[in-house]
Coordinates of C-alpha atoms in Angstrom, one line a residue:
X205 CA 87.9 192.7 26.6
X206 CA 88.2 191.9 22.9
X207 CA 85.7 193.0 20.3
X208 CA 85.0 190.1 17.8
X209 CA 83.1 190.5 14.5
X210 CA 81.7 187.5 12.6
X211 CA 81.2 188.2 8.9
X212 CA 78.9 185.7 7.3
X213 CA 77.6 184.7 10.7
X214 CA 74.7 182.9 9.0
X215 CA 77.1 180.2 8.0
X216 CA 75.7 178.3 11.0
X217 CA 78.1 175.3 10.9
X218 CA 81.2 177.5 11.3
X219 CA 79.5 179.9 13.7
X220 CA 78.4 177.1 16.0
X221 CA 81.9 175.6 16.1
X222 CA 83.6 178.9 16.7
X223 CA 81.2 180.0 19.4
X224 CA 81.6 176.6 21.2
X225 CA 85.4 176.9 21.2
X226 CA 85.5 180.6 22.1
X227 CA 83.1 180.2 25.1
X228 CA 85.0 177.1 26.3
X229 CA 87.8 179.6 27.4
X230 CA 86.8 181.2 30.7
X231 CA 88.9 184.2 29.8
X232 CA 86.7 184.9 26.8
X233 CA 83.4 184.6 28.5
X234 CA 82.8 188.4 28.5
X235 CA 83.8 189.2 24.9
X236 CA 81.9 191.6 22.8
X237 CA 80.6 189.7 19.7
X238 CA 79.1 191.5 16.7
X239 CA 77.4 189.3 14.1
X240 CA 76.8 190.3 10.5
X241 CA 75.1 188.6 7.6
X242 CA 73.1 189.9 4.6
X243 CA 70.4 187.3 5.1
X244 CA 68.0 188.5 7.8
X245 CA 66.7 185.0 8.7
X246 CA 70.2 183.6 8.9
X247 CA 71.4 186.5 11.0
X248 CA 68.5 186.0 13.4
X249 CA 69.4 182.3 13.7
X250 CA 73.0 183.2 14.3
X251 CA 72.1 185.6 17.1
X252 CA 69.9 183.1 18.8
X253 CA 72.6 180.5 18.5
X254 CA 75.2 182.8 20.0
X255 CA 73.0 183.6 23.0
X256 CA 72.1 179.9 23.7
X257 CA 75.7 178.8 23.2
X258 CA 76.9 181.4 25.7
X259 CA 74.2 180.3 28.2
X260 CA 75.3 176.6 27.7
X261 CA 78.9 177.5 28.6
X262 CA 78.1 179.9 31.4
X263 CA 79.5 182.9 29.5
X264 CA 78.2 186.4 29.5
X265 CA 79.2 188.1 26.3
X266 CA 77.8 191.2 24.8
X267 CA 76.1 190.1 21.6
X268 CA 74.8 192.3 18.8
X269 CA 73.6 191.6 15.3
X270 CA 73.5 193.9 12.3
X271 CA 72.8 193.7 8.6
X272 CA 75.1 196.6 8.2
X273 CA 78.7 195.2 7.9
X274 CA 80.5 198.4 8.7
X275 CA 78.5 198.9 11.8
X276 CA 79.3 195.4 12.9
X277 CA 83.0 195.9 12.3
X278 CA 83.3 199.2 14.1
X279 CA 86.0 198.9 16.8
X280 CA 86.6 195.2 16.2
X281 CA 89.9 193.7 17.3
X282 CA 89.3 190.5 15.4
X283 CA 87.2 190.0 12.2
X284 CA 86.3 186.4 11.3
X285 CA 85.3 186.0 7.7
X286 CA 83.3 182.8 6.7
X287 CA 81.2 184.1 3.8
X288 CA 80.4 181.7 0.9
X289 CA 79.4 184.1 -1.8
X290 CA 76.4 182.7 -3.7
X291 CA 75.9 179.8 -1.3
X292 CA 74.6 176.4 -2.4
X293 CA 73.2 177.8 -5.7
X294 CA 76.6 179.0 -6.9
X295 CA 78.2 175.7 -5.9
X296 CA 75.7 173.9 -8.1
X297 CA 76.5 176.1 -11.0
X298 CA 80.2 175.4 -10.6
X299 CA 79.6 171.6 -10.7
X300 CA 76.8 171.4 -13.2
X301 CA 78.3 173.6 -15.8
X302 CA 81.7 171.9 -15.5
X303 CA 80.0 168.5 -15.7
X304 CA 78.3 169.5 -19.0
X305 CA 81.8 169.9 -20.4
X306 CA 83.0 166.6 -19.0
X307 CA 85.1 168.1 -16.2
X308 CA 85.0 166.1 -13.0
X309 CA 85.3 167.8 -9.6
X310 CA 85.1 166.5 -6.1
X311 CA 85.1 169.6 -3.9
X312 CA 85.6 172.5 -6.3
X313 CA 86.5 175.2 -3.8
X314 CA 90.3 175.6 -4.0
X315 CA 91.7 175.0 -7.4
X316 CA 90.2 173.8 -10.7
X317 CA 87.5 175.5 -12.6
X318 CA 85.3 175.6 -9.5
X319 CA 88.1 177.2 -7.4
X320 CA 88.8 179.8 -10.0
X321 CA 85.1 181.0 -10.2
X322 CA 84.6 180.8 -6.5
X323 CA 87.5 183.1 -6.1
X324 CA 86.3 185.5 -8.7
X325 CA 82.9 185.9 -7.0
X326 CA 84.6 186.2 -3.6
X327 CA 87.1 188.9 -4.5
X328 CA 84.6 191.8 -4.6
X329 CA 83.4 190.8 -1.1
X330 CA 87.0 190.8 0.2
X331 CA 87.8 194.2 -1.4
X332 CA 84.8 195.7 0.3
X333 CA 85.5 194.0 3.6
X334 CA 89.1 195.2 3.5
X335 CA 87.9 198.8 2.9
X336 CA 85.6 198.6 5.8
X337 CA 88.3 197.3 8.1
X338 CA 90.7 200.1 7.1
X339 CA 87.9 202.6 7.8
X340 CA 86.6 201.5 11.2
X341 CA 89.0 198.9 12.7
X342 CA 92.4 199.3 11.0
X343 CA 94.3 197.5 13.7
X344 CA 92.0 194.4 13.6
X345 CA 93.2 190.9 12.6
X346 CA 91.2 189.5 9.7
X347 CA 91.0 185.7 10.2
X348 CA 89.7 184.2 6.9
X349 CA 88.0 180.8 6.6
X350 CA 86.5 181.4 3.2
X351 CA 87.9 179.3 0.3
X352 CA 89.8 179.3 -2.0
X353 CA 92.3 180.2 0.8
X354 CA 95.5 180.8 -1.2
X355 CA 93.7 182.9 -3.8
X356 CA 91.9 184.9 -1.2
X357 CA 94.9 185.7 0.9
X358 CA 97.1 186.5 -2.2
X359 CA 94.3 188.8 -3.4
X360 CA 94.1 190.6 0.0
X361 CA 97.9 191.0 0.1
X362 CA 97.8 192.6 -3.3
X363 CA 94.8 195.0 -3.0
X364 CA 94.9 195.7 0.8
X365 CA 98.5 195.1 2.1
X366 CA 97.9 197.0 5.3
X367 CA 95.2 194.7 6.5
X368 CA 96.6 192.1 8.9
X369 CA 95.2 189.0 7.4
X370 CA 95.7 185.3 8.2
X371 CA 94.0 182.3 6.5
X372 CA 93.0 179.5 8.9
X373 CA 92.3 175.8 8.0
X374 CA 92.4 172.8 10.3
X375 CA 93.5 170.3 7.6
X376 CA 97.1 170.0 8.9
X377 CA 95.9 169.4 12.5
X378 CA 93.5 166.6 11.4
X379 CA 96.0 165.0 9.0
X380 CA 98.6 164.7 11.7
X381 CA 96.0 163.6 14.3
X382 CA 94.7 160.9 12.0
X383 CA 98.2 159.7 11.0
X384 CA 99.2 159.5 14.6
X385 CA 96.1 157.4 15.4
X386 CA 96.9 155.1 12.5
X387 CA 100.4 154.3 13.8
X388 CA 99.2 154.1 17.4
X389 CA 100.9 157.1 18.9
X390 CA 99.2 159.8 21.0
X391 CA 98.8 163.0 19.0
X392 CA 99.7 165.0 22.1
X393 CA 103.2 163.4 22.2
X394 CA 103.9 164.1 18.5
X395 CA 106.1 166.9 17.0
X396 CA 105.6 167.8 13.4
X397 CA 106.5 170.4 10.8
X398 CA 104.3 171.2 7.7
X399 CA 104.5 173.8 4.9
X400 CA 103.4 174.4 1.3
X401 CA 100.1 175.9 0.2
X402 CA 96.7 175.4 1.8
X403 CA 95.1 172.1 0.8
X404 CA 98.4 171.1 -0.8
X405 CA 100.9 171.4 2.1
X406 CA 103.2 168.6 3.2
X407 CA 104.1 166.9 6.5
X408 CA 107.8 167.6 6.3
X409 CA 108.7 166.1 9.7
X410 CA 106.7 163.9 12.0
X411 CA 108.2 162.5 15.1
X412 CA 107.4 160.8 18.4
X413 CA 110.0 161.7 21.1
X414 CA 112.6 162.1 18.4
X415 CA 111.7 159.0 16.4
X416 CA 110.8 159.5 12.8
X417 CA 107.2 158.1 12.3
X418 CA 107.3 157.8 8.5
X419 CA 108.7 154.2 8.7
X420 CA 105.7 153.2 10.9
X421 CA 103.4 154.8 8.3
X422 CA 105.1 152.8 5.5
X423 CA 104.5 149.6 7.5
X424 CA 100.9 150.4 8.0
X425 CA 100.4 151.1 4.3
X426 CA 102.2 147.9 3.4
X427 CA 100.0 145.9 5.7
X428 CA 96.7 147.3 4.5
X429 CA 95.9 147.2 0.7
X430 CA 92.9 149.5 1.3
X431 CA 95.1 152.3 2.5
X432 CA 96.8 152.2 -0.9
X433 CA 93.5 152.9 -2.5
X434 CA 93.6 156.6 -1.5
X435 CA 94.9 159.5 -3.6
X436 CA 97.1 161.1 -0.9
X437 CA 98.6 157.7 0.0
X438 CA 99.4 157.2 -3.6
X439 CA 100.9 160.7 -3.8
X440 CA 102.9 160.1 -0.6
X441 CA 104.4 156.9 -2.0
X442 CA 105.4 158.8 -5.2
X443 CA 106.6 162.1 -3.7
X444 CA 108.0 161.1 -0.3
X445 CA 105.9 163.4 2.0
X446 CA 102.3 163.1 3.1
X447 CA 99.8 165.7 1.7
X448 CA 97.9 167.5 4.4
X449 CA 94.5 167.5 2.7
X450 CA 92.0 164.8 2.0
X451 CA 92.1 162.6 -1.0
X452 CA 89.0 164.2 -2.3
X453 CA 90.8 167.6 -2.3
X454 CA 94.1 166.3 -3.4
X455 CA 92.8 164.6 -6.5
X456 CA 91.7 168.0 -8.0
X457 CA 95.1 169.7 -7.9
X458 CA 97.0 167.3 -10.2
X459 CA 96.4 166.0 -13.7
X460 CA 96.6 162.3 -13.2
X461 CA 93.5 161.1 -11.4
X462 CA 90.1 162.6 -12.2
X463 CA 90.5 162.3 -16.0
X464 CA 90.7 158.5 -15.8
X465 CA 87.8 156.2 -14.9
X466 CA 90.1 153.4 -13.8
X467 CA 92.0 155.8 -11.4
X468 CA 88.7 157.0 -10.0
X469 CA 87.8 153.4 -9.3
X470 CA 91.2 152.3 -8.0
X471 CA 91.4 155.2 -5.6
X472 CA 87.7 155.4 -4.7
X473 CA 87.4 159.1 -5.7
X474 CA 84.0 160.5 -4.8
X475 CA 83.2 162.7 -7.8
X476 CA 80.8 165.5 -7.0
X477 CA 81.2 165.0 -3.2
X478 CA 80.9 168.7 -2.3
X479 CA 77.4 168.9 -3.7
X480 CA 76.3 166.4 -1.1
X481 CA 78.2 168.2 1.6
X482 CA 76.6 171.5 0.7
X483 CA 73.2 169.9 0.8
X484 CA 74.0 168.5 4.2
X485 CA 75.0 171.9 5.4
X486 CA 71.6 173.2 4.3
X487 CA 69.9 170.4 6.3
X488 CA 72.0 171.1 9.3
X489 CA 71.1 174.8 9.1
X490 CA 67.4 173.8 9.1
X491 CA 67.9 171.6 12.1
X492 CA 69.7 174.3 14.1
X493 CA 67.0 176.9 13.1
X494 CA 64.2 174.5 14.2
X495 CA 66.0 173.8 17.6
X496 CA 66.3 177.5 18.2
X497 CA 62.6 178.1 17.4
X498 CA 61.8 175.6 20.2
X499 CA 64.2 177.4 22.6
X500 CA 66.5 174.3 22.5
X501 CA 70.3 174.4 22.4
X502 CA 71.3 172.5 19.2
X503 CA 73.8 170.0 20.7
X504 CA 76.8 169.2 18.5
X505 CA 76.7 165.9 16.6
X506 CA 78.7 163.0 18.0
X507 CA 81.2 163.3 15.1
X508 CA 81.6 167.1 15.4
X509 CA 85.0 168.1 16.8
X510 CA 86.2 171.1 14.8
X511 CA 89.2 172.3 16.9
X512 CA 89.2 175.5 15.0
X513 CA 92.2 177.9 15.0
X514 CA 90.3 181.3 15.2
X515 CA 89.4 180.8 18.9
X516 CA 93.0 179.9 19.6
X517 CA 94.2 183.2 17.9
X518 CA 91.6 185.1 19.9
X519 CA 92.6 183.5 23.2
X520 CA 96.3 184.2 22.6
X521 CA 95.5 187.9 21.7
X522 CA 93.6 188.2 25.0
X523 CA 95.9 186.3 27.3
X524 CA 99.3 186.2 25.6
X525 CA 99.5 182.4 25.7
X526 CA 102.0 181.3 23.1
X527 CA 101.0 178.5 20.7
X528 CA 101.7 177.4 17.2
X529 CA 99.2 176.8 14.4
X530 CA 99.2 176.8 10.6
X531 CA 98.3 179.9 8.7
X532 CA 98.1 181.1 5.1
X533 CA 99.9 184.3 4.4
X534 CA 101.8 186.1 1.7
X535 CA 105.2 184.6 1.0
X536 CA 107.8 187.2 2.2
X537 CA 110.6 184.7 1.7
X538 CA 109.1 182.2 4.2
X539 CA 109.3 179.4 1.6
X540 CA 112.3 180.3 -0.5
X541 CA 111.6 178.1 -3.6
X542 CA 108.0 179.4 -4.0
X543 CA 107.1 182.7 -5.6
X544 CA 107.3 185.9 -3.5
X545 CA 103.9 187.3 -2.6
X546 CA 102.2 183.9 -3.2
X547 CA 99.6 182.7 -0.6
X548 CA 101.6 180.0 1.3
X549 CA 100.8 177.9 4.4
X550 CA 103.4 177.8 7.1
X551 CA 103.6 177.4 10.9
X552 CA 103.0 180.6 12.9
X553 CA 103.4 181.5 16.6
X554 CA 100.5 183.2 18.3
X555 CA 100.8 185.6 21.3
X556 CA 99.3 188.9 22.5
X557 CA 100.9 190.8 19.6
X558 CA 99.3 188.6 17.0
X559 CA 100.2 186.1 14.3
X560 CA 103.9 185.5 13.5
X561 CA 104.6 183.3 10.5
X562 CA 107.8 181.1 10.6
X563 CA 110.6 181.0 8.1
X564 CA 110.6 177.6 6.5
X565 CA 113.3 177.7 3.8
X566 CA 113.3 175.5 0.7
X567 CA 110.8 172.7 0.3
X568 CA 112.0 169.4 -1.3
X569 CA 112.2 170.2 -5.0
X570 CA 109.5 167.7 -6.1
X571 CA 107.0 169.2 -3.6
X572 CA 107.9 172.8 -4.6
X573 CA 107.3 171.9 -8.2
X574 CA 103.7 170.7 -7.4
X575 CA 103.1 173.8 -5.3
X576 CA 104.3 176.1 -8.1
X577 CA 101.9 174.5 -10.5
X578 CA 99.1 175.2 -8.0
X579 CA 100.3 178.7 -7.5
X580 CA 100.4 179.5 -11.2
X581 CA 96.6 179.1 -11.2
X582 CA 96.4 181.3 -8.1
X583 CA 98.5 184.0 -9.6
X584 CA 96.5 184.2 -12.8
X585 CA 93.2 184.2 -11.1
X586 CA 94.3 187.1 -8.8
X587 CA 95.7 188.9 -11.9
X588 CA 92.4 188.5 -13.7
X589 CA 90.6 190.5 -10.9
X590 CA 93.4 193.0 -10.2
X591 CA 94.0 193.9 -13.8
X592 CA 90.3 193.4 -14.9
X593 CA 91.5 191.2 -17.7
X594 CA 89.1 188.3 -18.7
X595 CA 91.9 186.7 -20.7
X596 CA 93.6 185.8 -17.5
X597 CA 90.5 183.8 -16.4
X598 CA 91.1 181.5 -19.4
X599 CA 94.9 181.5 -18.7
X600 CA 94.2 180.3 -15.2
X601 CA 91.9 177.5 -16.5
X602 CA 94.4 176.5 -19.2
X603 CA 97.2 176.3 -16.6
X604 CA 95.0 174.4 -14.1
X605 CA 96.3 170.8 -14.0
X606 CA 93.0 168.9 -13.8
X607 CA 91.1 171.1 -16.3
X608 CA 93.9 171.0 -18.8
X609 CA 94.0 167.2 -18.5
X610 CA 90.3 166.9 -19.2
X611 CA 89.7 169.3 -22.1
X612 CA 91.3 170.6 -25.3
X613 CA 92.2 174.3 -25.2
X614 CA 89.2 175.6 -27.1
X615 CA 86.7 173.8 -24.8
X616 CA 88.5 175.3 -21.8
X617 CA 87.7 178.8 -23.2
X618 CA 84.1 177.8 -23.9
X619 CA 83.8 176.4 -20.3
X620 CA 85.1 179.8 -18.9
X621 CA 82.5 181.6 -21.1
X622 CA 79.7 179.3 -19.8
X623 CA 80.6 179.9 -16.2
X624 CA 81.0 183.6 -16.7
X625 CA 77.4 183.7 -18.1
X626 CA 76.1 181.4 -15.3
X627 CA 77.5 183.6 -12.5
X628 CA 76.8 186.9 -14.1
X629 CA 76.7 189.9 -11.7
X630 CA 78.4 187.9 -9.0
X631 CA 81.7 188.4 -10.8
X632 CA 83.8 191.6 -10.9
X633 CA 82.3 193.9 -13.5
X634 CA 85.4 193.9 -15.7
X635 CA 85.3 190.1 -16.0
X636 CA 81.6 189.7 -17.0
X637 CA 82.4 190.1 -20.7
X638 CA 83.9 187.2 -22.6

C-alpha cells in the first residue's frame, strides 16, 4: 500500500479536499498517511481531520503526524506539497506594499510583483524539501500545489533535476466544465486539448462528438453582453483561444487591464480579491478546528467540489488505471515554441509507472508570444535565486507586463526594495540586500 506524505498539512482547505477524494477510492482506504506542518496547532487539526474523514468514508488508513519533515517523508511514495510560506501575513505584505506604489493586484500568487516575491520566499522551502526527498524517499513523486506553479516547477527542475515533480492545478478542468455547461453540452461527452503555462494556458481544441464547440461559445457570447464584460472573454475574442484561468488571474499577466480604471469597470475586475479569499480561508480553518473540537466531522460546503488531481495520480499509481490530467513540468521540447526548461502546462497520462507528459508541438504564435512574456518573468525570478543576484529580482519586475505598465522604471526598483525589506528573512539570504 502506498505511503503518502502531506507537507503543509495545516493548509486545511487543501487537506480536507484531498482526503475526501483519496478516501472516496476503496482501493486507497488502507494507505499510510504521514502529515507534516511546522505549526503544532494546525498539525493537530489536520490529524484530527484525517481521522474523522477516514471514519466518514469507512476507510482504515495508518495516520501519523510529525513536526519533523524528514521523518514524515521517510519512505514516502508520494509527497504532496501545499505550503504557503508566510501565510496570510505575507500575502498582506505583497498587496499592501504594492498598493502603496499604485500597483493593483487581484490574486498576486502567480506573476506580477506578488508572484515574484511569493516565489522568492518559497524557493528555500522547495530546496530543503527536495534535499529531504533525495535523502529518504528518492523514488517518490512530488506533487506540488503551491503557487507560483511555473516558477516553483522551473526552480525545482533547475536545482533538483532528479526529483520526480509535477505541478497540479484544476483550472483547466473547471474552465472546460464551465464552458461546456454554458453551451449546454455534458462535460463527460466533451473532448478537449489544452497547453501553455499554468494560469495562462489555452483551450486549443474543444469538441462534442467531433463537433467544434467554439462556434457555440461565440453565439453565447454574442447573445449575452455581460459575458463580454470578463477579461478572459475579452482575451479570447482578441487572441482566438480561450484562457484556462479566471479573469481575476488573467488580468494580472498582461499590461492592458489593471492600469486603467475604465477597463477595471468595463471588465468588472475585483482588485485585491485574494486578500478576501485569504481571510475566508482563515475563517474556514477556524470553523474546521471548532468542529473537530466538538468531535464533529466538518461537512463540505454546498459549493465545495474540488475534483483535485493528486488523488487521481495516487489512485493510478496504486491501481494502474490510465487517465489524462494537466500537469506543469519542465519543457523538454513538449511545447516547441516555448523555451526549453521552462515550466509549462501540458496534458499527461497517469498509470502505475507515474506521470507521462505529452508532446504538444507548437502553440499558435500569438499564444506563444503571450506565454513567452510570462515565462521571461519566471526565468528571471528563478535566476535571481539560483545565481543569488538581487539585480535579477528587479529585472523580473521590470519585465513583468502589469508592473511595467503601472510604474516607471525607478519606482519598480523602489518597490522591489520595499518588498525585500518587508519580507526580510523569508527571502534567500543572498537576496536580502538591495
